[in-house]
Amino acid sequence: MLPETVSFCISGAGFYRGTEADSVLRWEKRRSCRSKRSRHGNFSAASQISFNKKVPSENPPGFLSKNAKRNVKTKVIGIDLAGSPANPSGFAVLSGHTFHTRLVHSDQEIVNLCLKEEPTLVAIDAPLSSPARENIRKADTELIKRGLRVFPPTFAGMRLLTKRGIRLAKKLHSRKIWVIEIHPRTSGVILFKTADRTKWVKKIKKMGFCFERDGSKHETDAALAALSGMLHLRKKTEVVGDMRGKIVIPLPQAALPA
C-alpha cells in the first residue's frame, strides 16, 4: 500500500496517473504484436519490459513532453531541491551537450521554468515518497548496503525536504511532466569514483559536455541530476527500490564520451 502522503501512483522510476489510458492501451497493443514476432527472443530488452495496464513499468510514449513529440532536441532538467523555499535550489537544463544552470527558490518558480523549457524528463534530488510503516524505504536500504551514503526521508532534517519533493513532483506530474528521483552524490561516486564536485565537473567535461557558466555547489548537483536523467533516457541506469519509492542510479560503465 502506498503512503498516504502520495496521492498518485509511482511506477518504474516516474509517475503515472492513467489520464492517457487510450495511449497506454495502444502502446500495449503494439508491444503485444512485437512480442508475437519475437518468440525466439530476438528483440531488445527494452521491448520486453513487463507491462501492467494500471501501473506501467515506464512512462508510455504518450506521457512524453512536446519536445519529444516534435522530435526536437531533447532537454532534461535536474533539480537540487532545498528543504525550504527560503534557501536556494539548484536548477540545470541539459540541452544537447550544454548545461544551463541557475539558482531558484519557490515551487512556482520551478514549475514555471519547467513548463517554459518543456523537458522530456525532470530528475529531482529529493525523496519523492515516504515509507508507509517502516522507518526507511527499500531504495535507501539498497544503496546503504552498497556502501553509498544516503539520508532516508525519515531522518531529521529530511522531513521538510521529503514533503516538498512529493509536493513538487505532484505539481509537475499534474502537468504531464515525467519526474524521477535521483541522488547526485551517489551518481558522482558511481560514475567518477569520487564525491568531489570539482572533479565531477572536470570529468563531465571529459565526457563531451560543457557548462554555460561556473555555478554554485547546488548548480553542480543539479547538473549531475540532469546528467543522470539523460543517462536514464539512454537506458544506462539502474532503478533501485520498490513501489513505495524508487531511485535512479547510473550504471558504472555509463561514464563514456557523450
PDB file of C-alpha atoms in Angstrom:
ATOM      1  CA  MET A   1       0.000   0.000   0.000  1.00  0.00           C
ATOM      2  CA  LEU A   2       1.366   3.424  -0.926  1.00  0.00           C
ATOM      3  CA  PRO A   3       1.971   6.041   1.772  1.00  0.00           C
ATOM      4  CA  GLU A   4      -0.987   8.356   2.311  1.00  0.00           C
ATOM      5  CA  THR A   5       1.128  11.403   1.528  1.00  0.00           C
ATOM      6  CA  VAL A   6       1.371  10.309  -2.098  1.00  0.00           C
ATOM      7  CA  SER A   7      -1.929  10.589  -3.895  1.00  0.00           C
ATOM      8  CA  PHE A   8      -0.613   9.367  -7.226  1.00  0.00           C
ATOM      9  CA  CYS A   9       0.971   6.138  -8.442  1.00  0.00           C
ATOM     10  CA  ILE A  10       4.703   5.608  -8.524  1.00  0.00           C
ATOM     11  CA  SER A  11       5.643   3.446 -11.496  1.00  0.00           C
ATOM     12  CA  GLY A  12       9.057   2.435 -12.717  1.00  0.00           C
ATOM     13  CA  ALA A  13      11.176   5.439 -11.978  1.00  0.00           C
ATOM     14  CA  GLY A  14       8.486   8.035 -12.630  1.00  0.00           C
ATOM     15  CA  PHE A  15       4.859   8.936 -12.083  1.00  0.00           C
ATOM     16  CA  TYR A  16       1.698   7.993 -13.939  1.00  0.00           C
ATOM     17  CA  ARG A  17      -1.936   8.691 -13.227  1.00  0.00           C
ATOM     18  CA  GLY A  18      -3.713   6.917 -16.093  1.00  0.00           C
ATOM     19  CA  THR A  19      -5.089  10.062 -17.722  1.00  0.00           C
ATOM     20  CA  GLU A  20      -3.895   8.791 -21.114  1.00  0.00           C
ATOM     21  CA  ALA A  21      -5.390   5.315 -20.955  1.00  0.00           C
ATOM     22  CA  ASP A  22      -6.005   5.169 -24.689  1.00  0.00           C
ATOM     23  CA  SER A  23      -2.354   5.904 -25.412  1.00  0.00           C
ATOM     24  CA  VAL A  24      -1.279   3.253 -22.927  1.00  0.00           C
ATOM     25  CA  LEU A  25      -3.531   0.622 -24.476  1.00  0.00           C
ATOM     26  CA  ARG A  26      -2.276   1.430 -27.969  1.00  0.00           C
ATOM     27  CA  TRP A  27       1.280   1.110 -26.680  1.00  0.00           C
ATOM     28  CA  GLU A  28       0.465  -2.251 -25.110  1.00  0.00           C
ATOM     29  CA  LYS A  29      -1.132  -3.465 -28.353  1.00  0.00           C
ATOM     30  CA  ARG A  30       1.992  -2.586 -30.351  1.00  0.00           C
ATOM     31  CA  ARG A  31       4.162  -4.340 -27.783  1.00  0.00           C
ATOM     32  CA  SER A  32       1.931  -7.398 -27.928  1.00  0.00           C
ATOM     33  CA  CYS A  33       2.330  -7.608 -31.702  1.00  0.00           C
ATOM     34  CA  ARG A  34       6.101  -7.282 -31.392  1.00  0.00           C
ATOM     35  CA  SER A  35       6.193  -9.969 -28.726  1.00  0.00           C
ATOM     36  CA  LYS A  36       4.453 -12.437 -31.035  1.00  0.00           C
ATOM     37  CA  ARG A  37       7.051 -11.778 -33.716  1.00  0.00           C
ATOM     38  CA  SER A  38       9.903 -12.143 -31.235  1.00  0.00           C
ATOM     39  CA  ARG A  39       9.071 -15.521 -29.670  1.00  0.00           C
ATOM     40  CA  HIS A  40      12.684 -16.549 -30.252  1.00  0.00           C
ATOM     41  CA  GLY A  41      13.924 -13.642 -28.140  1.00  0.00           C
ATOM     42  CA  ASN A  42      15.451 -11.525 -30.891  1.00  0.00           C
ATOM     43  CA  PHE A  43      14.016  -8.230 -29.670  1.00  0.00           C
ATOM     44  CA  SER A  44      15.950  -5.941 -27.355  1.00  0.00           C
ATOM     45  CA  ALA A  45      15.389  -5.934 -23.608  1.00  0.00           C
ATOM     46  CA  ALA A  46      13.637  -2.572 -23.888  1.00  0.00           C
ATOM     47  CA  SER A  47      10.839  -4.134 -25.964  1.00  0.00           C
ATOM     48  CA  GLN A  48      10.340  -6.915 -23.429  1.00  0.00           C
ATOM     49  CA  ILE A  49       9.690  -4.783 -20.335  1.00  0.00           C
ATOM     50  CA  SER A  50       6.826  -6.212 -18.285  1.00  0.00           C
ATOM     51  CA  PHE A  51       3.664  -4.146 -18.580  1.00  0.00           C
ATOM     52  CA  ASN A  52       0.678  -3.584 -16.346  1.00  0.00           C
ATOM     53  CA  LYS A  53      -2.320  -1.636 -17.649  1.00  0.00           C
ATOM     54  CA  LYS A  54      -2.710   0.336 -14.433  1.00  0.00           C
ATOM     55  CA  VAL A  55       0.921   0.813 -13.483  1.00  0.00           C
ATOM     56  CA  PRO A  56       3.358   0.667 -16.451  1.00  0.00           C
ATOM     57  CA  SER A  57       6.983  -0.015 -15.593  1.00  0.00           C
ATOM     58  CA  GLU A  58       7.999   3.110 -17.516  1.00  0.00           C
ATOM     59  CA  ASN A  59       6.101   6.122 -18.762  1.00  0.00           C
ATOM     60  CA  PRO A  60       4.462   5.248 -22.110  1.00  0.00           C
ATOM     61  CA  PRO A  61       5.163   7.369 -25.200  1.00  0.00           C
ATOM     62  CA  GLY A  62       2.008   9.463 -24.765  1.00  0.00           C
ATOM     63  CA  PHE A  63       3.391  10.819 -21.500  1.00  0.00           C
ATOM     64  CA  LEU A  64       6.461  12.469 -23.016  1.00  0.00           C
ATOM     65  CA  SER A  65       6.797  16.210 -23.445  1.00  0.00           C
ATOM     66  CA  LYS A  66       6.002  18.306 -26.513  1.00  0.00           C
ATOM     67  CA  ASN A  67       9.727  18.350 -27.298  1.00  0.00           C
ATOM     68  CA  ALA A  68       9.786  14.561 -27.618  1.00  0.00           C
ATOM     69  CA  LYS A  69       6.612  14.540 -29.728  1.00  0.00           C
ATOM     70  CA  ARG A  70       8.058  17.157 -32.100  1.00  0.00           C
ATOM     71  CA  ASN A  71      11.344  15.224 -32.232  1.00  0.00           C
ATOM     72  CA  VAL A  72      13.360  18.350 -31.386  1.00  0.00           C
ATOM     73  CA  LYS A  73      16.492  18.475 -29.224  1.00  0.00           C
ATOM     74  CA  THR A  74      15.936  16.532 -26.015  1.00  0.00           C
ATOM     75  CA  LYS A  75      16.025  18.563 -22.811  1.00  0.00           C
ATOM     76  CA  VAL A  76      16.479  17.150 -19.335  1.00  0.00           C
ATOM     77  CA  ILE A  77      16.108  19.209 -16.177  1.00  0.00           C
ATOM     78  CA  GLY A  78      17.936  18.462 -12.945  1.00  0.00           C
ATOM     79  CA  ILE A  79      16.868  19.981  -9.630  1.00  0.00           C
ATOM     80  CA  ASP A  80      18.891  20.033  -6.408  1.00  0.00           C
ATOM     81  CA  LEU A  81      15.916  20.796  -4.177  1.00  0.00           C
ATOM     82  CA  ALA A  82      16.290  22.656  -0.882  1.00  0.00           C
ATOM     83  CA  GLY A  83      14.078  21.760   2.069  1.00  0.00           C
ATOM     84  CA  SER A  84      12.761  25.324   2.272  1.00  0.00           C
ATOM     85  CA  PRO A  85      11.997  27.854  -0.490  1.00  0.00           C
ATOM     86  CA  ALA A  86      13.936  30.364   1.614  1.00  0.00           C
ATOM     87  CA  ASN A  87      17.121  28.519   0.643  1.00  0.00           C
ATOM     88  CA  PRO A  88      18.395  28.306  -2.949  1.00  0.00           C
ATOM     89  CA  SER A  89      17.766  25.213  -5.064  1.00  0.00           C
ATOM     90  CA  GLY A  90      19.993  24.324  -7.986  1.00  0.00           C
ATOM     91  CA  PHE A  91      18.299  24.193 -11.397  1.00  0.00           C
ATOM     92  CA  ALA A  92      20.024  22.815 -14.502  1.00  0.00           C
ATOM     93  CA  VAL A  93      18.820  22.337 -18.064  1.00  0.00           C
ATOM     94  CA  LEU A  94      20.816  19.864 -20.153  1.00  0.00           C
ATOM     95  CA  SER A  95      20.166  20.691 -23.790  1.00  0.00           C
ATOM     96  CA  GLY A  96      22.343  18.882 -26.286  1.00  0.00           C
ATOM     97  CA  HIS A  97      25.787  18.841 -24.664  1.00  0.00           C
ATOM     98  CA  THR A  98      25.393  22.084 -22.686  1.00  0.00           C
ATOM     99  CA  PHE A  99      24.335  22.630 -19.076  1.00  0.00           C
ATOM    100  CA  HIS A 100      22.463  25.873 -18.366  1.00  0.00           C
ATOM    101  CA  THR A 101      22.312  26.390 -14.595  1.00  0.00           C
ATOM    102  CA  ARG A 102      20.816  28.872 -12.157  1.00  0.00           C
ATOM    103  CA  LEU A 103      19.508  29.173  -8.599  1.00  0.00           C
ATOM    104  CA  VAL A 104      15.773  29.158  -7.884  1.00  0.00           C
ATOM    105  CA  HIS A 105      13.615  29.364  -4.767  1.00  0.00           C
ATOM    106  CA  SER A 106       9.850  28.870  -4.859  1.00  0.00           C
ATOM    107  CA  ASP A 107       7.942  25.845  -6.122  1.00  0.00           C
ATOM    108  CA  GLN A 108       6.037  28.076  -8.527  1.00  0.00           C
ATOM    109  CA  GLU A 109       9.284  29.410  -9.991  1.00  0.00           C
ATOM    110  CA  ILE A 110      10.466  25.842 -10.554  1.00  0.00           C
ATOM    111  CA  VAL A 111       7.173  24.767 -12.127  1.00  0.00           C
ATOM    112  CA  ASN A 112       7.100  27.818 -14.411  1.00  0.00           C
ATOM    113  CA  LEU A 113      10.658  27.163 -15.617  1.00  0.00           C
ATOM    114  CA  CYS A 114       9.855  23.512 -16.290  1.00  0.00           C
ATOM    115  CA  LEU A 115       6.792  24.485 -18.306  1.00  0.00           C
ATOM    116  CA  LYS A 116       8.860  27.020 -20.260  1.00  0.00           C
ATOM    117  CA  GLU A 117      11.644  24.533 -21.070  1.00  0.00           C
ATOM    118  CA  GLU A 118       9.284  21.633 -21.938  1.00  0.00           C
ATOM    119  CA  PRO A 119      11.717  18.904 -20.812  1.00  0.00           C
ATOM    120  CA  THR A 120      11.434  15.248 -21.694  1.00  0.00           C
ATOM    121  CA  LEU A 121      12.327  14.406 -18.103  1.00  0.00           C
ATOM    122  CA  VAL A 122      12.866  16.117 -14.739  1.00  0.00           C
ATOM    123  CA  ALA A 123      15.302  14.492 -12.285  1.00  0.00           C
ATOM    124  CA  ILE A 124      14.926  15.683  -8.692  1.00  0.00           C
ATOM    125  CA  ASP A 125      17.437  15.317  -5.875  1.00  0.00           C
ATOM    126  CA  ALA A 126      14.941  14.796  -3.046  1.00  0.00           C
ATOM    127  CA  PRO A 127      12.897  11.891  -1.689  1.00  0.00           C
ATOM    128  CA  LEU A 128       9.687  11.727  -3.728  1.00  0.00           C
ATOM    129  CA  SER A 129       7.958   9.273  -1.392  1.00  0.00           C
ATOM    130  CA  SER A 130       7.973   8.369   2.288  1.00  0.00           C
ATOM    131  CA  PRO A 131       7.815   4.909   3.896  1.00  0.00           C
ATOM    132  CA  ALA A 132       4.390   3.675   4.976  1.00  0.00           C
ATOM    133  CA  ARG A 133       5.201   1.835   8.199  1.00  0.00           C
ATOM    134  CA  GLU A 134       8.921   1.234   8.023  1.00  0.00           C
ATOM    135  CA  ASN A 135      11.449   3.858   9.048  1.00  0.00           C
ATOM    136  CA  ILE A 136      13.345   3.541   5.787  1.00  0.00           C
ATOM    137  CA  ARG A 137      12.475   2.777   2.175  1.00  0.00           C
ATOM    138  CA  LYS A 138      13.834  -0.259   0.374  1.00  0.00           C
ATOM    139  CA  ALA A 139      15.515   2.059  -2.152  1.00  0.00           C
ATOM    140  CA  ASP A 140      17.524   3.747   0.604  1.00  0.00           C
ATOM    141  CA  THR A 141      18.358   0.402   2.228  1.00  0.00           C
ATOM    142  CA  GLU A 142      19.711  -0.983  -1.057  1.00  0.00           C
ATOM    143  CA  LEU A 143      22.011   1.992  -1.582  1.00  0.00           C
ATOM    144  CA  ILE A 144      23.260   1.904   2.013  1.00  0.00           C
ATOM    145  CA  LYS A 145      24.047  -1.809   1.658  1.00  0.00           C
ATOM    146  CA  ARG A 146      26.200  -0.927  -1.353  1.00  0.00           C
ATOM    147  CA  GLY A 147      28.193   1.486   0.765  1.00  0.00           C
ATOM    148  CA  LEU A 148      26.534   4.598  -0.678  1.00  0.00           C
ATOM    149  CA  ARG A 149      25.675   7.401   1.743  1.00  0.00           C
ATOM    150  CA  VAL A 150      22.050   8.499   1.574  1.00  0.00           C
ATOM    151  CA  PHE A 151      19.752  10.093   4.134  1.00  0.00           C
ATOM    152  CA  PRO A 152      16.317   8.395   4.319  1.00  0.00           C
ATOM    153  CA  PRO A 153      13.129  10.531   4.258  1.00  0.00           C
ATOM    154  CA  THR A 154      12.509   9.998   7.998  1.00  0.00           C
ATOM    155  CA  PHE A 155      15.899  11.351   9.104  1.00  0.00           C
ATOM    156  CA  ALA A 156      15.967  14.645  10.989  1.00  0.00           C
ATOM    157  CA  GLY A 157      16.235  17.488   8.525  1.00  0.00           C
ATOM    158  CA  MET A 158      14.881  15.344   5.677  1.00  0.00           C
ATOM    159  CA  ARG A 159      11.184  15.507   6.541  1.00  0.00           C
ATOM    160  CA  LEU A 160      10.672  19.014   5.161  1.00  0.00           C
ATOM    161  CA  LEU A 161      12.610  18.130   2.017  1.00  0.00           C
ATOM    162  CA  THR A 162      10.566  14.957   1.543  1.00  0.00           C
ATOM    163  CA  LYS A 163       7.267  16.824   1.888  1.00  0.00           C
ATOM    164  CA  ARG A 164       8.435  19.452  -0.567  1.00  0.00           C
ATOM    165  CA  GLY A 165       9.743  16.852  -3.011  1.00  0.00           C
ATOM    166  CA  ILE A 166       6.435  14.973  -3.002  1.00  0.00           C
ATOM    167  CA  ARG A 167       4.500  18.215  -3.409  1.00  0.00           C
ATOM    168  CA  LEU A 168       6.661  19.449  -6.303  1.00  0.00           C
ATOM    169  CA  ALA A 169       6.607  16.088  -8.080  1.00  0.00           C
ATOM    170  CA  LYS A 170       2.826  16.034  -7.846  1.00  0.00           C
ATOM    171  CA  LYS A 171       2.587  19.536  -9.342  1.00  0.00           C
ATOM    172  CA  LEU A 172       4.846  18.602 -12.241  1.00  0.00           C
ATOM    173  CA  HIS A 173       3.068  15.310 -12.795  1.00  0.00           C
ATOM    174  CA  SER A 174      -0.308  17.065 -12.945  1.00  0.00           C
ATOM    175  CA  ARG A 175       1.138  18.987 -15.911  1.00  0.00           C
ATOM    176  CA  LYS A 176       2.195  15.709 -17.564  1.00  0.00           C
ATOM    177  CA  ILE A 177       5.891  16.143 -16.862  1.00  0.00           C
ATOM    178  CA  TRP A 178       7.836  12.924 -16.248  1.00  0.00           C
ATOM    179  CA  VAL A 179       9.650  13.010 -12.898  1.00  0.00           C
ATOM    180  CA  ILE A 180      12.253  10.674 -11.388  1.00  0.00           C
ATOM    181  CA  GLU A 181      14.150  10.661  -8.097  1.00  0.00           C
ATOM    182  CA  ILE A 182      17.931  10.682  -8.220  1.00  0.00           C
ATOM    183  CA  HIS A 183      20.818  11.252  -5.787  1.00  0.00           C
ATOM    184  CA  PRO A 184      23.713  13.298  -7.233  1.00  0.00           C
ATOM    185  CA  ARG A 185      26.323  12.175  -4.703  1.00  0.00           C
ATOM    186  CA  THR A 186      25.539   8.543  -5.476  1.00  0.00           C
ATOM    187  CA  SER A 187      25.673   9.269  -9.216  1.00  0.00           C
ATOM    188  CA  GLY A 188      29.024  11.008  -8.802  1.00  0.00           C
ATOM    189  CA  VAL A 189      30.532   8.168  -6.788  1.00  0.00           C
ATOM    190  CA  ILE A 190      29.320   5.552  -9.285  1.00  0.00           C
ATOM    191  CA  LEU A 191      30.329   7.430 -12.430  1.00  0.00           C
ATOM    192  CA  PHE A 192      33.503   9.168 -11.307  1.00  0.00           C
ATOM    193  CA  LYS A 193      34.600   7.263  -8.167  1.00  0.00           C
ATOM    194  CA  THR A 194      34.620  10.460  -6.117  1.00  0.00           C
ATOM    195  CA  ALA A 195      32.327  12.723  -4.089  1.00  0.00           C
ATOM    196  CA  ASP A 196      34.390  15.799  -5.024  1.00  0.00           C
ATOM    197  CA  ARG A 197      32.211  18.196  -7.028  1.00  0.00           C
ATOM    198  CA  THR A 198      35.214  19.879  -8.664  1.00  0.00           C
ATOM    199  CA  LYS A 199      36.301  16.539 -10.071  1.00  0.00           C
ATOM    200  CA  TRP A 200      32.730  15.846 -11.233  1.00  0.00           C
ATOM    201  CA  VAL A 201      32.788  18.981 -13.371  1.00  0.00           C
ATOM    202  CA  LYS A 202      36.167  18.088 -14.900  1.00  0.00           C
ATOM    203  CA  LYS A 203      35.069  14.541 -15.678  1.00  0.00           C
ATOM    204  CA  ILE A 204      31.704  15.665 -17.077  1.00  0.00           C
ATOM    205  CA  LYS A 205      33.599  17.949 -19.466  1.00  0.00           C
ATOM    206  CA  LYS A 206      35.760  14.995 -20.495  1.00  0.00           C
ATOM    207  CA  MET A 207      32.535  13.177 -21.395  1.00  0.00           C
ATOM    208  CA  GLY A 208      31.965  15.864 -24.041  1.00  0.00           C
ATOM    209  CA  PHE A 209      29.663  18.235 -22.130  1.00  0.00           C
ATOM    210  CA  CYS A 210      30.156  21.911 -21.331  1.00  0.00           C
ATOM    211  CA  PHE A 211      28.790  24.392 -18.791  1.00  0.00           C
ATOM    212  CA  GLU A 212      27.330  27.746 -19.737  1.00  0.00           C
ATOM    213  CA  ARG A 213      28.860  29.221 -16.573  1.00  0.00           C
ATOM    214  CA  ASP A 214      30.630  28.316 -13.341  1.00  0.00           C
ATOM    215  CA  GLY A 215      27.917  27.708 -10.764  1.00  0.00           C
ATOM    216  CA  SER A 216      27.445  27.021  -7.072  1.00  0.00           C
ATOM    217  CA  LYS A 217      27.543  23.579  -5.468  1.00  0.00           C
ATOM    218  CA  HIS A 218      23.754  23.451  -5.790  1.00  0.00           C
ATOM    219  CA  GLU A 219      24.017  24.045  -9.532  1.00  0.00           C
ATOM    220  CA  THR A 220      26.680  21.346  -9.835  1.00  0.00           C
ATOM    221  CA  ASP A 221      24.402  18.870  -8.059  1.00  0.00           C
ATOM    222  CA  ALA A 222      21.543  19.908 -10.345  1.00  0.00           C
ATOM    223  CA  ALA A 223      23.770  19.357 -13.389  1.00  0.00           C
ATOM    224  CA  LEU A 224      24.636  15.855 -12.208  1.00  0.00           C
ATOM    225  CA  ALA A 225      20.926  15.238 -11.640  1.00  0.00           C
ATOM    226  CA  ALA A 226      20.243  16.277 -15.238  1.00  0.00           C
ATOM    227  CA  LEU A 227      23.075  14.055 -16.477  1.00  0.00           C
ATOM    228  CA  SER A 228      21.586  11.128 -14.542  1.00  0.00           C
ATOM    229  CA  GLY A 229      18.246  11.853 -16.186  1.00  0.00           C
ATOM    230  CA  MET A 230      19.832  11.872 -19.648  1.00  0.00           C
ATOM    231  CA  LEU A 231      21.526   8.545 -18.917  1.00  0.00           C
ATOM    232  CA  HIS A 232      18.143   7.183 -17.844  1.00  0.00           C
ATOM    233  CA  LEU A 233      16.677   8.136 -21.220  1.00  0.00           C
ATOM    234  CA  ARG A 234      19.598   6.308 -22.863  1.00  0.00           C
ATOM    235  CA  LYS A 235      18.875   3.201 -20.742  1.00  0.00           C
ATOM    236  CA  LYS A 236      22.215   3.481 -18.954  1.00  0.00           C
ATOM    237  CA  THR A 237      20.781   3.414 -15.446  1.00  0.00           C
ATOM    238  CA  GLU A 238      19.503   1.059 -12.788  1.00  0.00           C
ATOM    239  CA  VAL A 239      16.326   1.595 -10.763  1.00  0.00           C
ATOM    240  CA  VAL A 240      16.515   0.522  -7.120  1.00  0.00           C
ATOM    241  CA  GLY A 241      13.630   0.237  -4.680  1.00  0.00           C
ATOM    242  CA  ASP A 242      10.025  -0.874  -4.866  1.00  0.00           C
ATOM    243  CA  MET A 243       6.564   0.613  -5.356  1.00  0.00           C
ATOM    244  CA  ARG A 244       6.976   2.716  -2.196  1.00  0.00           C
ATOM    245  CA  GLY A 245       9.828   4.621  -3.767  1.00  0.00           C
ATOM    246  CA  LYS A 246      12.469   4.229  -6.459  1.00  0.00           C
ATOM    247  CA  ILE A 247      15.804   5.924  -7.030  1.00  0.00           C
ATOM    248  CA  VAL A 248      17.527   6.033 -10.414  1.00  0.00           C
ATOM    249  CA  ILE A 249      21.291   5.472 -10.354  1.00  0.00           C
ATOM    250  CA  PRO A 250      23.686   5.310 -13.328  1.00  0.00           C
ATOM    251  CA  LEU A 251      25.435   2.163 -14.433  1.00  0.00           C
ATOM    252  CA  PRO A 252      29.207   2.291 -13.755  1.00  0.00           C
ATOM    253  CA  GLN A 253      30.028   1.963 -17.464  1.00  0.00           C
ATOM    254  CA  ALA A 254      27.802   4.942 -18.348  1.00  0.00           C
ATOM    255  CA  ALA A 255      30.638   7.470 -17.904  1.00  0.00           C
ATOM    256  CA  LEU A 256      31.583   7.390 -21.579  1.00  0.00           C
ATOM    257  CA  PRO A 257      32.021  10.278 -24.032  1.00  0.00           C
ATOM    258  CA  ALA A 258      28.664  11.812 -24.981  1.00  0.00           C
TER     259      ALA A 258
END
